[in-house]
XYZ file of C-alpha atoms in Angstrom:
601
model
C -37.822 -15.097 -47.071
C -37.046 -14.471 -50.738
C -34.701 -16.935 -52.495
C -34.803 -19.483 -49.614
C -36.843 -22.598 -48.868
C -38.329 -21.465 -45.527
C -41.787 -19.904 -45.515
C -41.167 -17.700 -42.469
C -38.453 -16.687 -40.024
C -38.567 -17.696 -36.372
C -39.363 -14.144 -35.304
C -42.299 -13.194 -37.508
C -45.199 -15.572 -36.742
C -48.189 -13.983 -34.982
C -51.830 -14.781 -34.192
C -52.708 -13.741 -37.758
C -50.753 -16.780 -39.035
C -52.830 -19.341 -37.058
C -53.899 -22.240 -39.287
C -51.088 -21.728 -41.825
C -48.630 -24.493 -42.681
C -45.079 -23.161 -42.294
C -41.501 -24.347 -42.763
C -38.922 -22.951 -40.341
C -35.140 -23.318 -40.227
C -32.991 -22.488 -37.217
C -30.923 -23.536 -34.241
C -32.281 -25.440 -31.227
C -32.178 -22.868 -28.395
C -33.393 -25.405 -25.811
C -35.619 -28.443 -25.532
C -37.751 -29.564 -22.590
C -38.475 -33.214 -21.748
C -39.364 -34.167 -25.308
C -42.476 -31.943 -25.164
C -41.372 -28.791 -26.985
C -38.304 -26.946 -28.184
C -37.510 -23.329 -28.972
C -36.145 -22.680 -32.455
C -33.967 -19.593 -33.010
C -32.769 -17.738 -36.092
C -31.452 -14.219 -36.751
C -34.874 -12.659 -36.220
C -36.199 -14.333 -33.114
C -37.628 -17.404 -31.377
C -40.562 -19.741 -32.054
C -41.872 -22.451 -29.754
C -42.265 -25.790 -31.548
C -44.522 -28.490 -30.054
C -43.064 -31.982 -30.431
C -45.821 -34.477 -31.461
C -46.562 -37.226 -28.924
C -48.732 -39.527 -31.073
C -47.484 -42.831 -32.522
C -47.871 -41.677 -36.125
C -45.175 -39.026 -35.593
C -42.892 -41.074 -33.309
C -39.922 -40.600 -35.676
C -40.363 -36.774 -35.467
C -40.511 -36.984 -31.656
C -37.360 -39.115 -31.517
C -35.522 -36.780 -33.898
C -36.367 -33.511 -32.107
C -36.079 -34.908 -28.575
C -32.535 -36.129 -29.237
C -31.288 -33.057 -31.161
C -28.434 -31.447 -29.165
C -28.724 -27.744 -28.310
C -27.467 -25.500 -31.188
C -28.147 -28.181 -33.811
C -29.540 -26.835 -37.095
C -33.004 -28.216 -37.890
C -35.842 -27.821 -40.355
C -39.379 -28.036 -38.998
C -42.635 -28.082 -40.980
C -45.904 -27.751 -39.123
C -49.081 -25.775 -38.480
C -49.299 -22.510 -36.549
C -51.646 -22.824 -33.528
C -52.663 -20.452 -30.750
C -51.045 -21.213 -27.405
C -53.419 -22.670 -24.767
C -55.159 -20.041 -22.645
C -52.868 -18.807 -19.860
C -49.706 -20.118 -21.533
C -49.031 -17.042 -23.688
C -45.618 -15.404 -23.245
C -45.893 -11.585 -23.517
C -42.059 -11.286 -23.392
C -41.763 -13.048 -26.754
C -42.988 -11.342 -29.953
C -44.148 -14.819 -31.063
C -45.519 -15.587 -27.591
C -49.165 -15.923 -28.688
C -48.539 -18.869 -31.017
C -46.688 -22.171 -31.344
C -45.938 -24.462 -34.258
C -47.119 -28.081 -34.057
C -44.377 -30.047 -35.795
C -45.399 -32.562 -38.479
C -42.086 -33.264 -40.202
C -38.534 -32.405 -39.187
C -34.947 -32.896 -40.274
C -31.656 -32.393 -38.462
C -29.498 -30.610 -41.012
C -26.413 -30.525 -38.802
C -25.917 -31.823 -35.285
C -23.923 -29.722 -32.797
C -21.125 -31.153 -30.671
C -20.531 -30.105 -27.017
C -20.284 -26.317 -26.844
C -17.339 -24.422 -25.245
C -19.911 -22.004 -23.753
C -23.697 -21.462 -23.759
C -25.072 -19.140 -26.454
C -26.861 -16.849 -24.014
C -26.188 -13.147 -23.385
C -26.439 -13.470 -19.596
C -23.853 -16.295 -19.383
C -20.457 -14.792 -18.500
C -17.531 -16.005 -20.566
C -13.995 -14.738 -21.015
C -13.337 -12.447 -23.955
C -10.481 -14.714 -25.093
C -12.878 -17.710 -25.295
C -15.483 -15.615 -27.118
C -12.891 -14.530 -29.684
C -11.527 -18.049 -30.123
C -15.037 -19.252 -31.000
C -16.212 -16.003 -32.572
C -18.567 -17.809 -34.993
C -20.484 -19.086 -31.938
C -20.399 -15.722 -30.166
C -21.907 -14.158 -33.308
C -25.076 -16.176 -32.661
C -25.793 -14.105 -29.509
C -28.632 -11.602 -29.806
C -26.332 -8.815 -28.551
C -23.812 -9.195 -31.394
C -26.513 -9.902 -33.974
C -28.291 -6.689 -32.988
C -25.087 -4.591 -33.055
C -23.957 -5.821 -36.479
C -27.401 -5.342 -38.019
C -27.682 -1.821 -36.596
C -24.197 -1.065 -37.973
C -25.294 -2.254 -41.418
C -28.419 -0.053 -41.320
C -26.444 3.033 -40.242
C -23.866 2.576 -43.030
C -26.610 2.091 -45.621
C -28.316 5.319 -44.516
C -24.960 7.136 -44.653
C -24.426 5.960 -48.248
C -27.924 7.112 -49.118
C -27.355 10.573 -47.614
C -23.933 11.120 -49.185
C -24.366 9.516 -52.615
C -28.084 9.880 -53.359
C -28.848 13.181 -51.644
C -25.567 15.097 -51.912
C -23.728 13.808 -54.969
C -20.730 12.130 -53.335
C -18.759 9.545 -55.324
C -17.864 6.266 -53.578
C -14.214 5.539 -54.521
C -12.014 2.666 -53.342
C -8.413 3.711 -52.705
C -5.341 1.403 -52.626
C -4.453 -0.682 -49.592
C -0.827 -1.143 -50.700
C 1.020 2.173 -50.656
C 4.291 3.585 -49.283
C 5.444 4.584 -45.799
C 4.570 8.167 -44.903
C 6.216 10.456 -42.308
C 4.676 11.123 -38.890
C 1.534 9.683 -37.342
C 1.010 6.155 -36.052
C 3.244 3.215 -36.903
C 2.302 1.519 -40.152
C 2.288 -2.159 -41.104
C 4.945 -3.015 -43.673
C 4.309 -5.475 -46.513
C 7.367 -6.986 -48.262
C 7.639 -6.863 -52.037
C 9.634 -9.062 -54.445
C 12.037 -6.165 -55.015
C 14.908 -6.603 -52.560
C 14.724 -4.130 -49.665
C 11.515 -2.483 -50.884
C 8.301 -2.550 -48.863
C 4.722 -1.457 -49.242
C 2.920 0.099 -46.284
C -0.713 -0.328 -45.263
C -2.228 3.189 -45.004
C -3.408 4.469 -41.613
C -5.997 6.418 -43.635
C -6.635 7.264 -47.319
C -5.492 10.841 -46.548
C -3.205 11.426 -49.544
C -5.488 9.625 -52.000
C -8.559 11.631 -51.060
C -6.625 14.873 -51.512
C -5.394 13.644 -54.894
C -8.998 12.862 -55.871
C -9.807 16.526 -55.227
C -6.863 17.557 -57.448
C -8.390 15.159 -60.007
C -11.640 17.151 -59.981
C -13.911 14.547 -58.355
C -15.346 17.315 -56.126
C -16.961 15.041 -53.501
C -15.460 11.736 -52.344
C -16.658 9.194 -49.802
C -15.531 5.707 -48.763
C -16.171 3.135 -46.046
C -12.416 2.798 -45.646
C -10.364 0.057 -44.033
C -7.416 1.566 -42.150
C -4.417 0.051 -40.360
C -2.208 1.039 -37.413
C 0.566 -1.093 -35.969
C -0.159 -0.353 -32.332
C -1.570 -2.332 -29.423
C -5.340 -2.617 -29.065
C -7.215 -0.668 -26.405
C -10.963 -0.740 -25.708
C -11.393 1.901 -28.435
C -8.542 0.872 -30.791
C -7.854 -1.991 -33.197
C -4.909 -2.601 -35.570
C -7.462 -2.641 -38.408
C -10.498 -0.394 -38.228
C -13.127 1.306 -40.392
C -13.622 4.996 -41.172
C -16.360 6.881 -42.935
C -13.914 8.889 -45.034
C -15.028 12.156 -46.678
C -13.390 14.920 -48.742
C -14.885 17.951 -50.543
C -13.596 20.720 -52.789
C -14.450 24.429 -52.339
C -15.595 23.950 -48.748
C -14.840 25.617 -45.422
C -14.919 24.313 -41.852
C -18.574 25.314 -41.331
C -19.581 23.440 -44.509
C -17.977 20.183 -43.321
C -19.589 20.545 -39.897
C -23.085 21.070 -41.346
C -22.581 18.070 -43.677
C -21.648 15.755 -40.784
C -24.518 16.981 -38.594
C -26.945 16.238 -41.430
C -25.293 12.863 -42.091
C -25.618 11.745 -38.468
C -29.172 13.039 -38.160
C -30.176 11.152 -41.319
C -28.498 7.863 -40.342
C -29.247 7.934 -36.593
C -31.201 4.836 -35.434
C -34.791 5.765 -34.577
C -34.791 3.565 -31.478
C -32.004 5.740 -29.969
C -34.152 8.896 -30.028
C -33.366 11.998 -32.076
C -30.264 14.199 -32.068
C -30.429 17.990 -32.129
C -28.402 20.111 -34.546
C -26.362 22.223 -34.859
C -23.929 20.629 -32.399
C -22.359 23.022 -29.864
C -18.770 24.111 -30.499
C -15.827 24.821 -28.201
C -12.222 25.861 -28.830
C -9.334 23.604 -27.858
C -8.224 26.144 -25.219
C -11.742 26.302 -23.718
C -11.980 22.489 -23.611
C -8.617 22.201 -21.859
C -9.395 25.002 -19.375
C -12.885 23.761 -18.424
C -12.607 19.974 -18.861
C -8.857 19.239 -18.902
C -9.099 17.348 -22.196
C -9.682 17.929 -25.909
C -12.589 15.429 -25.821
C -14.908 16.661 -23.048
C -17.808 14.609 -21.707
C -20.459 17.327 -21.473
C -23.195 15.071 -20.047
C -22.367 16.318 -16.521
C -20.962 19.449 -14.842
C -18.055 19.494 -12.369
C -16.136 21.851 -14.670
C -12.647 23.021 -13.809
C -12.749 26.484 -12.193
C -9.895 29.021 -12.186
C -9.488 30.257 -8.582
C -6.121 31.977 -9.097
C -7.550 35.443 -8.399
C -9.328 34.257 -5.216
C -6.088 32.933 -3.707
C -3.663 35.431 -5.249
C -3.605 37.576 -2.089
C -3.071 34.642 0.297
C 0.274 33.860 1.921
C 0.128 30.136 1.061
C 3.604 29.168 -0.155
C 2.690 26.594 -2.858
C 0.023 28.972 -4.257
C 2.436 31.889 -4.588
C 5.103 29.574 -5.991
C 2.730 28.316 -8.715
C 1.547 31.813 -9.634
C 5.128 33.055 -10.011
C 5.535 31.008 -13.216
C 4.469 32.456 -16.622
C 1.715 29.833 -17.137
C 1.012 29.140 -13.460
C -2.578 28.807 -12.220
C -4.681 27.504 -9.349
C -7.700 25.467 -10.417
C -10.233 23.166 -8.816
C -13.194 20.888 -9.427
C -16.189 20.604 -7.113
C -17.460 17.037 -6.610
C -21.205 17.107 -5.998
C -22.224 15.287 -2.757
C -18.675 13.973 -2.429
C -18.965 13.654 1.361
C -21.881 11.229 1.005
C -20.632 9.166 -1.918
C -16.815 9.160 -1.655
C -14.846 7.369 1.062
C -11.471 8.490 2.428
C -9.964 5.623 0.431
C -11.572 7.030 -2.751
C -10.091 10.482 -2.100
C -6.652 9.012 -1.485
C -6.849 6.981 -4.719
C -7.793 10.152 -6.652
C -4.810 12.047 -5.203
C -2.491 9.109 -5.903
C -3.722 8.912 -9.486
C -2.901 12.606 -10.084
C 0.534 12.112 -8.556
C 1.437 8.973 -10.532
C 0.009 10.035 -13.915
C 0.671 13.792 -13.931
C 3.160 14.367 -11.087
C 0.537 16.742 -9.692
C -0.151 17.269 -5.977
C -3.839 17.594 -5.049
C -5.377 19.178 -1.956
C -8.976 18.563 -0.909
C -11.434 20.967 0.689
C -14.541 19.479 2.300
C -17.665 21.475 3.144
C -19.244 19.840 6.148
C -23.043 19.522 6.516
C -22.928 22.491 8.951
C -21.370 24.666 6.229
C -17.852 24.879 7.716
C -14.765 23.972 5.675
C -12.342 21.177 6.490
C -8.937 21.526 4.813
C -5.279 22.179 5.506
C -5.841 25.446 3.619
C -8.487 26.984 5.889
C -6.044 28.245 8.545
C -4.353 30.344 5.825
C -7.622 31.813 4.527
C -9.659 34.622 6.090
C -13.464 34.654 6.148
C -13.594 36.861 3.042
C -11.357 34.490 1.040
C -13.320 31.449 2.229
C -16.567 33.103 1.173
C -15.141 34.025 -2.245
C -13.894 30.438 -2.680
C -17.347 29.010 -1.899
C -18.923 31.415 -4.357
C -16.401 30.791 -7.156
C -16.864 27.016 -6.880
C -20.622 27.128 -6.089
C -19.753 24.767 -3.235
C -22.752 23.348 -1.317
C -22.889 21.460 1.989
C -21.516 17.946 1.485
C -19.413 18.845 -1.573
C -15.715 18.022 -1.929
C -13.272 20.225 -3.843
C -10.022 18.960 -5.371
C -7.497 21.777 -5.846
C -4.316 21.798 -7.935
C -1.599 24.437 -8.400
C 1.116 24.572 -11.056
C 1.631 24.881 -14.807
C -1.704 25.532 -16.557
C -1.761 22.558 -18.942
C -0.556 20.037 -16.338
C -3.040 21.268 -13.726
C -5.957 21.149 -16.181
C -5.008 17.694 -17.513
C -4.744 16.266 -13.986
C -8.080 17.766 -12.867
C -9.721 16.632 -16.123
C -8.682 13.040 -15.398
C -9.864 13.334 -11.766
C -13.203 14.712 -12.972
C -13.842 11.502 -14.952
C -12.522 9.203 -12.201
C -14.747 11.000 -9.653
C -17.769 10.564 -11.918
C -17.087 6.818 -12.105
C -16.764 6.586 -8.312
C -19.975 8.584 -7.730
C -21.932 6.385 -10.146
C -20.515 3.193 -8.607
C -21.701 4.493 -5.223
C -25.228 5.049 -6.582
C -25.405 8.687 -7.745
C -27.017 9.025 -11.195
C -24.684 11.528 -12.883
C -24.511 10.692 -16.601
C -27.646 9.701 -18.474
C -26.749 6.458 -20.321
C -29.402 7.201 -22.964
C -28.127 10.750 -23.700
C -25.924 11.578 -26.699
C -23.988 14.840 -26.328
C -22.147 15.793 -29.524
C -19.570 18.591 -29.490
C -17.239 20.194 -32.033
C -13.766 21.053 -30.727
C -12.017 23.623 -32.960
C -8.957 25.905 -33.154
C -6.391 23.264 -32.206
C -2.729 24.293 -32.285
C -1.178 23.460 -35.672
C 2.024 22.136 -34.075
C 2.986 20.664 -30.697
C 6.436 20.132 -29.125
C 7.668 16.538 -29.531
C 7.438 14.588 -26.275
C 10.925 13.117 -26.714
C 12.483 16.450 -27.797
C 10.445 19.582 -26.891
C 12.690 21.834 -29.006
C 11.339 20.139 -32.149
C 7.758 20.346 -33.457
C 5.308 17.764 -34.780
C 1.885 18.126 -36.369
C -0.970 18.148 -33.859
C -3.226 16.562 -36.520
C -1.214 15.720 -39.649
C 1.197 17.682 -41.875
C -1.478 18.454 -44.513
C -3.639 20.593 -42.173
C -4.007 24.243 -43.172
C -3.211 27.051 -40.711
C -6.014 29.237 -39.377
C -6.473 32.189 -41.802
C -5.895 34.675 -38.958
C -2.577 33.017 -38.057
C -1.193 32.344 -41.545
C 1.607 34.939 -41.228
C 2.764 33.435 -37.904
C 3.574 30.197 -39.738
C 6.797 31.815 -40.977
C 7.710 33.788 -37.826
C 6.400 31.818 -34.793
C 4.824 28.460 -35.782
C 4.213 27.481 -32.120
C 1.474 30.151 -31.941
C -0.375 29.071 -35.099
C -3.878 27.658 -34.719
C -5.058 25.110 -37.278
C -8.217 24.554 -39.300
C -8.548 21.168 -37.588
C -11.830 20.120 -35.983
C -12.760 17.070 -33.904
C -16.226 15.644 -33.301
C -16.704 14.397 -29.735
C -19.547 12.224 -28.424
C -19.952 11.663 -24.671
C -16.243 12.229 -24.067
C -15.042 10.098 -26.993
C -13.492 11.372 -30.200
C -15.633 9.943 -33.026
C -14.328 12.065 -35.887
C -11.551 14.371 -36.931
C -10.774 16.418 -39.990
C -9.361 19.649 -41.344
C -9.185 22.084 -44.197
C -6.055 21.060 -46.142
C -3.060 22.976 -47.412
C -3.620 23.368 -51.164
C -0.489 25.433 -51.909
C 2.595 23.399 -52.862
C 4.888 26.151 -51.548
C 3.202 26.222 -48.130
C 3.123 22.408 -47.928
C 6.864 22.204 -48.716
C 7.628 24.879 -46.076
C 5.675 23.013 -43.368
C 7.421 19.717 -44.130
C 10.966 20.997 -44.573
C 11.297 24.085 -42.366
C 8.846 23.449 -39.523
C 8.709 19.661 -39.188
C 12.237 19.000 -40.550
C 10.881 16.125 -42.646
C 12.194 14.933 -46.011
C 9.636 16.343 -48.458
C 10.902 13.986 -51.178
C 8.816 11.178 -49.597
C 5.696 13.224 -50.452
C 6.939 14.610 -53.771
C 3.969 13.088 -55.639
C 1.491 15.030 -53.445
C 3.451 18.292 -53.519
C 3.773 18.075 -57.306
C 0.011 17.438 -57.585
C -0.643 20.647 -55.626
C 1.306 22.548 -58.325
C -1.169 21.489 -61.028
C -4.141 23.604 -59.958
C -5.306 21.988 -56.710
C -8.662 23.353 -55.495
C -9.158 24.461 -51.876
C -10.438 21.327 -50.117
C -11.148 19.774 -46.745
C -12.602 16.671 -45.190
C -13.176 14.491 -42.190
C -13.144 10.850 -41.105
C -15.653 9.342 -38.673
C -14.529 6.320 -36.657
C -17.338 3.910 -37.513
C -16.433 1.229 -34.942
C -16.292 3.729 -32.077
C -19.475 5.530 -33.169
C -21.493 2.283 -33.322
C -20.096 1.066 -29.977
C -21.324 4.291 -28.335
C -24.749 4.075 -30.005
C -25.316 0.507 -28.702
C -23.527 1.188 -25.370
C -20.974 -1.586 -25.947
C -18.017 -1.740 -23.518
C -15.534 -2.093 -26.395
C -15.363 -1.572 -30.158
C -14.621 -5.317 -30.351
C -18.325 -5.826 -29.575
C -19.396 -4.167 -32.831
C -16.798 -5.757 -35.160
C -17.581 -9.185 -36.609
C -14.027 -10.562 -36.350
C -11.939 -8.297 -34.095
C -8.353 -8.683 -32.907
C -7.411 -9.229 -29.258
C -5.735 -6.665 -26.978
C -2.381 -7.737 -28.403
C -3.554 -7.517 -31.992
C -3.959 -11.290 -32.441
C -6.711 -13.257 -34.174
C -7.371 -15.940 -31.546
C -9.711 -17.880 -33.844
C -7.330 -18.325 -36.786
C -4.124 -17.913 -34.730
C -2.805 -14.965 -36.747
C -0.156 -13.681 -37.108
C 1.551 -17.030 -37.691
C 4.935 -18.343 -38.769
C 5.765 -18.861 -42.432
C 8.460 -21.097 -43.865
C 11.880 -19.846 -45.100
C 10.741 -20.970 -48.571
C 7.761 -18.579 -48.361
C 10.068 -15.728 -47.368
C 12.700 -16.351 -50.013
C 10.993 -14.435 -52.899
C 10.860 -11.388 -50.608
C 14.598 -11.495 -49.749
C 13.803 -11.733 -46.033
C 15.375 -13.855 -43.292
C 14.030 -13.974 -39.738
C 16.540 -13.174 -36.998
C 15.226 -15.139 -34.011
C 15.715 -13.961 -30.400
C 17.842 -16.553 -28.550
C 15.010 -17.825 -26.296
C 12.727 -18.371 -29.331
C 15.517 -20.269 -31.138
C 15.769 -22.642 -28.170
C 11.963 -23.008 -27.990
C 11.769 -23.905 -31.705
C 14.551 -26.520 -31.284
C 12.622 -28.180 -28.472
């Protein structure tokens, strides 16, 4: 209550305050029959008794007629609630304030929706009136927790470990690879700035500059459509260190998260477990495994290798062919035939992967098109390999290793959703399972042209020390010093040890990636002036906070987010500008024909 004219907030009055004269400011949450109202501010609720005597008739008239969500000031005396009328669900439920004077500071017009968490409203309406949605306790709580976490992170990095908080430029130049960048026109004809997707180059240059330890709560930009976990503008906890290895970065981040973790969410155990990229793909079908539940992918190639099943032998004849399966716990009880068909259809449409099911009936016998091709010994080995119990359902896939694993990994998550919808408690919503994924490939074949390579992380990532020589002979086999941090199946951070040799950086850009190194000449030249070995990481702050508070979308932990299509529905951005505004930038808009006609009309 420092610097303001209230004596208390609406959430702090208790029995100890009885008899005190207080002044409260807040919004009218609701009012009942001119007898009392509930006043709300950022901290909580207080019940205010409206006076009924003639001497205070003007106060009664004022408060009784105040529309819901009007801003009022109330001065009165704290009193205990009458016996039996206490409200144990409210922190202030033992007291009430008997109003003596009041003032309506601002009356509220008819609301587009009620300011209550349990009232359902469309996301588009919430974003159009975001300033009203921000009054909800859910958003208030999320934004305040976010603020506390960031403050603790600053404390850990700057005060305890000597990091320097540096702001890097927002206007820079277009860089090769990665996500699409927003372009910003300049007054020089044909020349554009670019909004950085991360401060990657700047933080490396700060290490060349001898800063040793850099940190920033960085605003980043990507010109791509929004998804539940993506926004065109987002925030990273951006970190870089000199003279560090992968283990050093990992220990730093574990300590950072332990220090800043909200107490009300329990404690987190360190060190976090670690898994290679190949292990994650083989066991979970993804590079961001949700380790809160089992149902791992199992390799059953050896069990079925001796069978005379045509599609099995066909799959195993390929160099990277394998037969794998997942076992769905109590699938018979919780999954319908329609569910199983939808799972198989999903694998077919998304991965072009055929799926076969095996059901173990309550009597222990197997039901599947496969059983007539399998002897008792093979059936027994299959049950043992999959640890298949009565009532379980197995989904089996055969084909190229990566495709099979990816398809089964997706089915594993879809099955978990179906089981939980049907009532099986599979994933603890209060559990936080962190995991490091390491040893990613340095390069991947381009989707549009598999004969060409692209960086799996970004072109500044250093090769694994054991694979450094392969960089020049067989780059497809090189592992990287790239590491991702995964939480409950979501990537919340990613980083790497960087290339600090100008010669190696030029080779990667020109010979492996076939990129024009001239675009990055400033960085390559900097590496020639005594660049220290360095590495770093960026944590996705929006995604991390959304997982901590169990929000369905990162939009629920950002004060003013963009819509799915990247629009600001409140301010109607992006918006048109006049030809006069564009003229200094030497830009003319070429309108699609239908938009030309629409503008005419």
